[in-house]
Amino acid sequence: MHCLWCDEEQIPDVVWTTVFAPRKEKVICDACESQFSFLHGKLCPHCARLMEKAEICSDCLKWKEQGGVLKRNVSVFVYNEWMKDIIAKWKYRGDYVLVGLFKEHIIKSFTQTFPPKGAVIVPIPLSEERQAERGFNQALAIAECLDLPIEQALSRIHSEKQSKKSRADRMRSTNPFQVILPIKQPVILVDDIYTTGRTLQFAAEALTKEGCPSVEAFTLVRG
């Protein structure tokens, strides 16, 4: 088995415990996996932003003042330079299989944070234009790692890439989402990157207006 990122061949150690029950093959080598930086320490309790003190950040205070309805966001990784390289190849150059690098950690983080309680998983959609450009929806790829029921309840109007906008411009954006399947149960939105929270707040707002009682978010990285 070769590492999905560096292509280094992985030769598993053979010990007595693996003779009769072969261990699961890893898709990432130990050297590459050690480059992951996990979110921990002092975080904003609402959006998982790294803070000097564990208190609500300025962005979340603004959302609160503006009536934001997203209850909280939980992210798995810090958006370090190594992660930026992986995301760029996976998301912008269409290398779908790289989601396997994160799968084990996605499952572990999600199950530790969101105990089974009947919430519906809703991935953040791409516009039709962006979907055609990339070939897949990265948020849906993350959601599918969880092996839980998924509802694609939202559609999205095409707009300029979030990565091309300044932080201020993102905060001023208008809501691009429409609800195509109203959900009357709690929802957990899934996306790849949380930056200002604007995308997830808009999605939560759209769902709430159509009767959703509660919306939380789970994202791969915290920008």
PDB file of N, CA and C in Angstrom, residues 16-70:
ATOM      1  N   TRP A  16       2.227 -10.826  16.265  1.00  0.00           N
ATOM      2  CA  TRP A  16       1.271 -11.909  16.517  1.00  0.00           C
ATOM      3  C   TRP A  16      -0.178 -11.457  16.384  1.00  0.00           C
ATOM      4  N   THR A  17      -0.458 -10.212  16.769  1.00  0.00           N
ATOM      5  CA  THR A  17      -1.850  -9.741  16.716  1.00  0.00           C
ATOM      6  C   THR A  17      -2.357  -9.566  15.294  1.00  0.00           C
ATOM      7  N   THR A  18      -1.427  -9.477  14.320  1.00  0.00           N
ATOM      8  CA  THR A  18      -1.866  -9.287  12.937  1.00  0.00           C
ATOM      9  C   THR A  18      -1.811 -10.564  12.111  1.00  0.00           C
ATOM     10  N   VAL A  19      -1.291 -11.640  12.702  1.00  0.00           N
ATOM     11  CA  VAL A  19      -1.206 -12.899  11.966  1.00  0.00           C
ATOM     12  C   VAL A  19      -2.591 -13.468  11.697  1.00  0.00           C
ATOM     13  N   PHE A  20      -3.426 -13.475  12.744  1.00  0.00           N
ATOM     14  CA  PHE A  20      -4.762 -14.057  12.621  1.00  0.00           C
ATOM     15  C   PHE A  20      -5.835 -13.008  12.322  1.00  0.00           C
ATOM     16  N   ALA A  21      -5.520 -11.759  12.618  1.00  0.00           N
ATOM     17  CA  ALA A  21      -6.464 -10.670  12.329  1.00  0.00           C
ATOM     18  C   ALA A  21      -5.677  -9.531  11.688  1.00  0.00           C
ATOM     19  N   PRO A  22      -5.445  -9.599  10.393  1.00  0.00           N
ATOM     20  CA  PRO A  22      -4.636  -8.589   9.702  1.00  0.00           C
ATOM     21  C   PRO A  22      -5.146  -7.177   9.976  1.00  0.00           C
ATOM     22  N   ARG A  23      -4.206  -6.284  10.254  1.00  0.00           N
ATOM     23  CA  ARG A  23      -4.615  -4.918  10.570  1.00  0.00           C
ATOM     24  C   ARG A  23      -5.087  -4.190   9.315  1.00  0.00           C
ATOM     25  N   LYS A  24      -5.913  -3.207   9.527  1.00  0.00           N
ATOM     26  CA  LYS A  24      -6.458  -2.426   8.422  1.00  0.00           C
ATOM     27  C   LYS A  24      -5.343  -1.628   7.745  1.00  0.00           C
ATOM     28  N   GLU A  25      -5.317  -1.666   6.422  1.00  0.00           N
ATOM     29  CA  GLU A  25      -4.293  -0.934   5.689  1.00  0.00           C
ATOM     30  C   GLU A  25      -4.489   0.573   5.849  1.00  0.00           C
ATOM     31  N   LYS A  26      -3.388   1.283   6.108  1.00  0.00           N
ATOM     32  CA  LYS A  26      -3.434   2.733   6.224  1.00  0.00           C
ATOM     33  C   LYS A  26      -3.195   3.362   4.860  1.00  0.00           C
ATOM     34  N   VAL A  27      -3.907   4.435   4.590  1.00  0.00           N
ATOM     35  CA  VAL A  27      -3.762   5.112   3.300  1.00  0.00           C
ATOM     36  C   VAL A  27      -2.794   6.285   3.387  1.00  0.00           C
ATOM     37  N   ILE A  28      -2.280   6.553   4.581  1.00  0.00           N
ATOM     38  CA  ILE A  28      -1.329   7.643   4.781  1.00  0.00           C
ATOM     39  C   ILE A  28      -0.188   7.135   5.648  1.00  0.00           C
ATOM     40  N   CYS A  29       1.039   7.489   5.285  1.00  0.00           N
ATOM     41  CA  CYS A  29       2.195   7.029   6.057  1.00  0.00           C
ATOM     42  C   CYS A  29       2.313   7.819   7.362  1.00  0.00           C
ATOM     43  N   ASP A  30       3.088   7.290   8.285  1.00  0.00           N
ATOM     44  CA  ASP A  30       3.244   7.936   9.592  1.00  0.00           C
ATOM     45  C   ASP A  30       3.873   9.319   9.465  1.00  0.00           C
ATOM     46  N   ALA A  31       4.833   9.463   8.544  1.00  0.00           N
ATOM     47  CA  ALA A  31       5.504  10.756   8.379  1.00  0.00           C
ATOM     48  C   ALA A  31       4.526  11.837   7.926  1.00  0.00           C
ATOM     49  N   CYS A  32       3.666  11.498   6.974  1.00  0.00           N
ATOM     50  CA  CYS A  32       2.678  12.474   6.498  1.00  0.00           C
ATOM     51  C   CYS A  32       1.609  12.738   7.556  1.00  0.00           C
ATOM     52  N   GLU A  33       1.169  11.686   8.217  1.00  0.00           N
ATOM     53  CA  GLU A  33       0.131  11.858   9.230  1.00  0.00           C
ATOM     54  C   GLU A  33       0.602  12.748  10.369  1.00  0.00           C
ATOM     55  N   SER A  34       1.903  12.725  10.647  1.00  0.00           N
ATOM     56  CA  SER A  34       2.443  13.553  11.734  1.00  0.00           C
ATOM     57  C   SER A  34       2.376  15.041  11.406  1.00  0.00           C
ATOM     58  N   GLN A  35       2.141  15.381  10.123  1.00  0.00           N
ATOM     59  CA  GLN A  35       2.050  16.782   9.725  1.00  0.00           C
ATOM     60  C   GLN A  35       0.683  17.396  10.026  1.00  0.00           C
ATOM     61  N   PHE A  36      -0.305  16.563  10.303  1.00  0.00           N
ATOM     62  CA  PHE A  36      -1.613  17.088  10.679  1.00  0.00           C
ATOM     63  C   PHE A  36      -1.499  17.858  11.989  1.00  0.00           C
ATOM     64  N   SER A  37      -2.150  18.996  12.062  1.00  0.00           N
ATOM     65  CA  SER A  37      -2.214  19.772  13.299  1.00  0.00           C
ATOM     66  C   SER A  37      -3.669  19.822  13.740  1.00  0.00           C
ATOM     67  N   PHE A  38      -3.952  19.191  14.873  1.00  0.00           N
ATOM     68  CA  PHE A  38      -5.326  19.089  15.347  1.00  0.00           C
ATOM     69  C   PHE A  38      -5.695  20.297  16.204  1.00  0.00           C
ATOM     70  N   LEU A  39      -6.941  20.719  16.084  1.00  0.00           N
ATOM     71  CA  LEU A  39      -7.424  21.832  16.907  1.00  0.00           C
ATOM     72  C   LEU A  39      -7.543  21.401  18.361  1.00  0.00           C
ATOM     73  N   HIS A  40      -6.887  22.139  19.238  1.00  0.00           N
ATOM     74  CA  HIS A  40      -7.023  21.875  20.667  1.00  0.00           C
ATOM     75  C   HIS A  40      -6.552  23.124  21.413  1.00  0.00           C
ATOM     76  N   GLY A  41      -6.764  23.131  22.688  1.00  0.00           N
ATOM     77  CA  GLY A  41      -6.356  24.283  23.489  1.00  0.00           C
ATOM     78  C   GLY A  41      -7.492  25.272  23.675  1.00  0.00           C
ATOM     79  N   LYS A  42      -7.156  26.557  23.687  1.00  0.00           N
ATOM     80  CA  LYS A  42      -8.142  27.604  23.937  1.00  0.00           C
ATOM     81  C   LYS A  42      -8.840  27.974  22.630  1.00  0.00           C
ATOM     82  N   LEU A  43     -10.119  27.649  22.570  1.00  0.00           N
ATOM     83  CA  LEU A  43     -10.900  27.860  21.355  1.00  0.00           C
ATOM     84  C   LEU A  43     -12.162  28.652  21.661  1.00  0.00           C
ATOM     85  N   CYS A  44     -12.636  29.403  20.676  1.00  0.00           N
ATOM     86  CA  CYS A  44     -13.962  30.006  20.786  1.00  0.00           C
ATOM     87  C   CYS A  44     -14.978  28.870  20.881  1.00  0.00           C
ATOM     88  N   PRO A  45     -15.849  28.873  21.879  1.00  0.00           N
ATOM     89  CA  PRO A  45     -16.801  27.771  22.038  1.00  0.00           C
ATOM     90  C   PRO A  45     -17.864  27.707  20.946  1.00  0.00           C
ATOM     91  N   HIS A  46     -17.976  28.759  20.155  1.00  0.00           N
ATOM     92  CA  HIS A  46     -18.989  28.786  19.096  1.00  0.00           C
ATOM     93  C   HIS A  46     -18.448  28.364  17.735  1.00  0.00           C
ATOM     94  N   CYS A  47     -17.187  28.729  17.426  1.00  0.00           N
ATOM     95  CA  CYS A  47     -16.683  28.477  16.067  1.00  0.00           C
ATOM     96  C   CYS A  47     -15.351  27.749  16.015  1.00  0.00           C
ATOM     97  N   ALA A  48     -14.758  27.438  17.165  1.00  0.00           N
ATOM     98  CA  ALA A  48     -13.483  26.704  17.251  1.00  0.00           C
ATOM     99  C   ALA A  48     -12.284  27.530  16.784  1.00  0.00           C
ATOM    100  N   ARG A  49     -12.413  28.850  16.796  1.00  0.00           N
ATOM    101  CA  ARG A  49     -11.275  29.712  16.457  1.00  0.00           C
ATOM    102  C   ARG A  49     -10.254  29.666  17.582  1.00  0.00           C
ATOM    103  N   LEU A  50      -8.955  29.548  17.225  1.00  0.00           N
ATOM    104  CA  LEU A  50      -7.906  29.556  18.236  1.00  0.00           C
ATOM    105  C   LEU A  50      -7.850  30.932  18.891  1.00  0.00           C
ATOM    106  N   MET A  51      -7.819  30.940  20.232  1.00  0.00           N
ATOM    107  CA  MET A  51      -7.889  32.186  20.983  1.00  0.00           C
ATOM    108  C   MET A  51      -6.809  32.220  22.057  1.00  0.00           C
ATOM    109  N   GLU A  52      -6.513  33.419  22.559  1.00  0.00           N
ATOM    110  CA  GLU A  52      -5.615  33.530  23.707  1.00  0.00           C
ATOM    111  C   GLU A  52      -6.335  33.104  24.977  1.00  0.00           C
ATOM    112  N   LYS A  53      -7.657  33.317  24.990  1.00  0.00           N
ATOM    113  CA  LYS A  53      -8.502  32.861  26.092  1.00  0.00           C
ATOM    114  C   LYS A  53      -9.685  32.107  25.503  1.00  0.00           C
ATOM    115  N   ALA A  54     -10.192  31.146  26.248  1.00  0.00           N
ATOM    116  CA  ALA A  54     -11.351  30.374  25.774  1.00  0.00           C
ATOM    117  C   ALA A  54     -12.607  31.218  25.955  1.00  0.00           C
ATOM    118  N   GLU A  55     -12.848  32.131  25.016  1.00  0.00           N
ATOM    119  CA  GLU A  55     -13.993  33.020  25.082  1.00  0.00           C
ATOM    120  C   GLU A  55     -14.558  33.222  23.680  1.00  0.00           C
ATOM    121  N   ILE A  56     -15.735  33.825  23.606  1.00  0.00           N
ATOM    122  CA  ILE A  56     -16.382  34.028  22.309  1.00  0.00           C
ATOM    123  C   ILE A  56     -15.597  35.052  21.491  1.00  0.00           C
ATOM    124  N   CYS A  57     -15.301  34.719  20.234  1.00  0.00           N
ATOM    125  CA  CYS A  57     -14.493  35.595  19.381  1.00  0.00           C
ATOM    126  C   CYS A  57     -15.323  36.761  18.836  1.00  0.00           C
ATOM    127  N   SER A  58     -14.634  37.729  18.232  1.00  0.00           N
ATOM    128  CA  SER A  58     -15.307  38.932  17.725  1.00  0.00           C
ATOM    129  C   SER A  58     -16.282  38.608  16.597  1.00  0.00           C
ATOM    130  N   ASP A  59     -15.927  37.651  15.729  1.00  0.00           N
ATOM    131  CA  ASP A  59     -16.842  37.268  14.648  1.00  0.00           C
ATOM    132  C   ASP A  59     -18.146  36.716  15.201  1.00  0.00           C
ATOM    133  N   CYS A  60     -18.042  35.847  16.194  1.00  0.00           N
ATOM    134  CA  CYS A  60     -19.250  35.226  16.754  1.00  0.00           C
ATOM    135  C   CYS A  60     -20.100  36.232  17.520  1.00  0.00           C
ATOM    136  N   LEU A  61     -19.446  37.223  18.138  1.00  0.00           N
ATOM    137  CA  LEU A  61     -20.205  38.291  18.792  1.00  0.00           C
ATOM    138  C   LEU A  61     -21.007  39.081  17.755  1.00  0.00           C
ATOM    139  N   LYS A  62     -20.402  39.295  16.574  1.00  0.00           N
ATOM    140  CA  LYS A  62     -21.115  39.991  15.496  1.00  0.00           C
ATOM    141  C   LYS A  62     -22.294  39.159  15.006  1.00  0.00           C
ATOM    142  N   TRP A  63     -22.059  37.850  14.860  1.00  0.00           N
ATOM    143  CA  TRP A  63     -23.165  36.983  14.430  1.00  0.00           C
ATOM    144  C   TRP A  63     -24.299  37.015  15.443  1.00  0.00           C
ATOM    145  N   LYS A  64     -23.946  37.031  16.713  1.00  0.00           N
ATOM    146  CA  LYS A  64     -24.971  37.071  17.758  1.00  0.00           C
ATOM    147  C   LYS A  64     -25.785  38.358  17.656  1.00  0.00           C
ATOM    148  N   GLU A  65     -25.094  39.485  17.428  1.00  0.00           N
ATOM    149  CA  GLU A  65     -25.767  40.778  17.292  1.00  0.00           C
ATOM    150  C   GLU A  65     -26.682  40.799  16.067  1.00  0.00           C
ATOM    151  N   GLN A  66     -26.279  40.084  15.008  1.00  0.00           N
ATOM    152  CA  GLN A  66     -27.043  40.063  13.760  1.00  0.00           C
ATOM    153  C   GLN A  66     -28.093  38.958  13.723  1.00  0.00           C
ATOM    154  N   GLY A  67     -28.250  38.246  14.839  1.00  0.00           N
ATOM    155  CA  GLY A  67     -29.267  37.203  14.896  1.00  0.00           C
ATOM    156  C   GLY A  67     -28.861  35.896  14.255  1.00  0.00           C
ATOM    157  N   GLY A  68     -27.554  35.610  14.197  1.00  0.00           N
ATOM    158  CA  GLY A  68     -27.076  34.351  13.625  1.00  0.00           C
ATOM    159  C   GLY A  68     -27.665  33.154  14.353  1.00  0.00           C
ATOM    160  N   VAL A  69     -28.038  32.124  13.597  1.00  0.00           N
ATOM    161  CA  VAL A  69     -28.748  30.986  14.196  1.00  0.00           C
ATOM    162  C   VAL A  69     -27.893  29.722  14.291  1.00  0.00           C
ATOM    163  N   LEU A  70     -26.691  29.735  13.730  1.00  0.00           N
ATOM    164  CA  LEU A  70     -25.822  28.561  13.842  1.00  0.00           C
ATOM    165  C   LEU A  70     -25.362  28.416  15.286  1.00  0.00           C
TER     166      LEU A  70
END
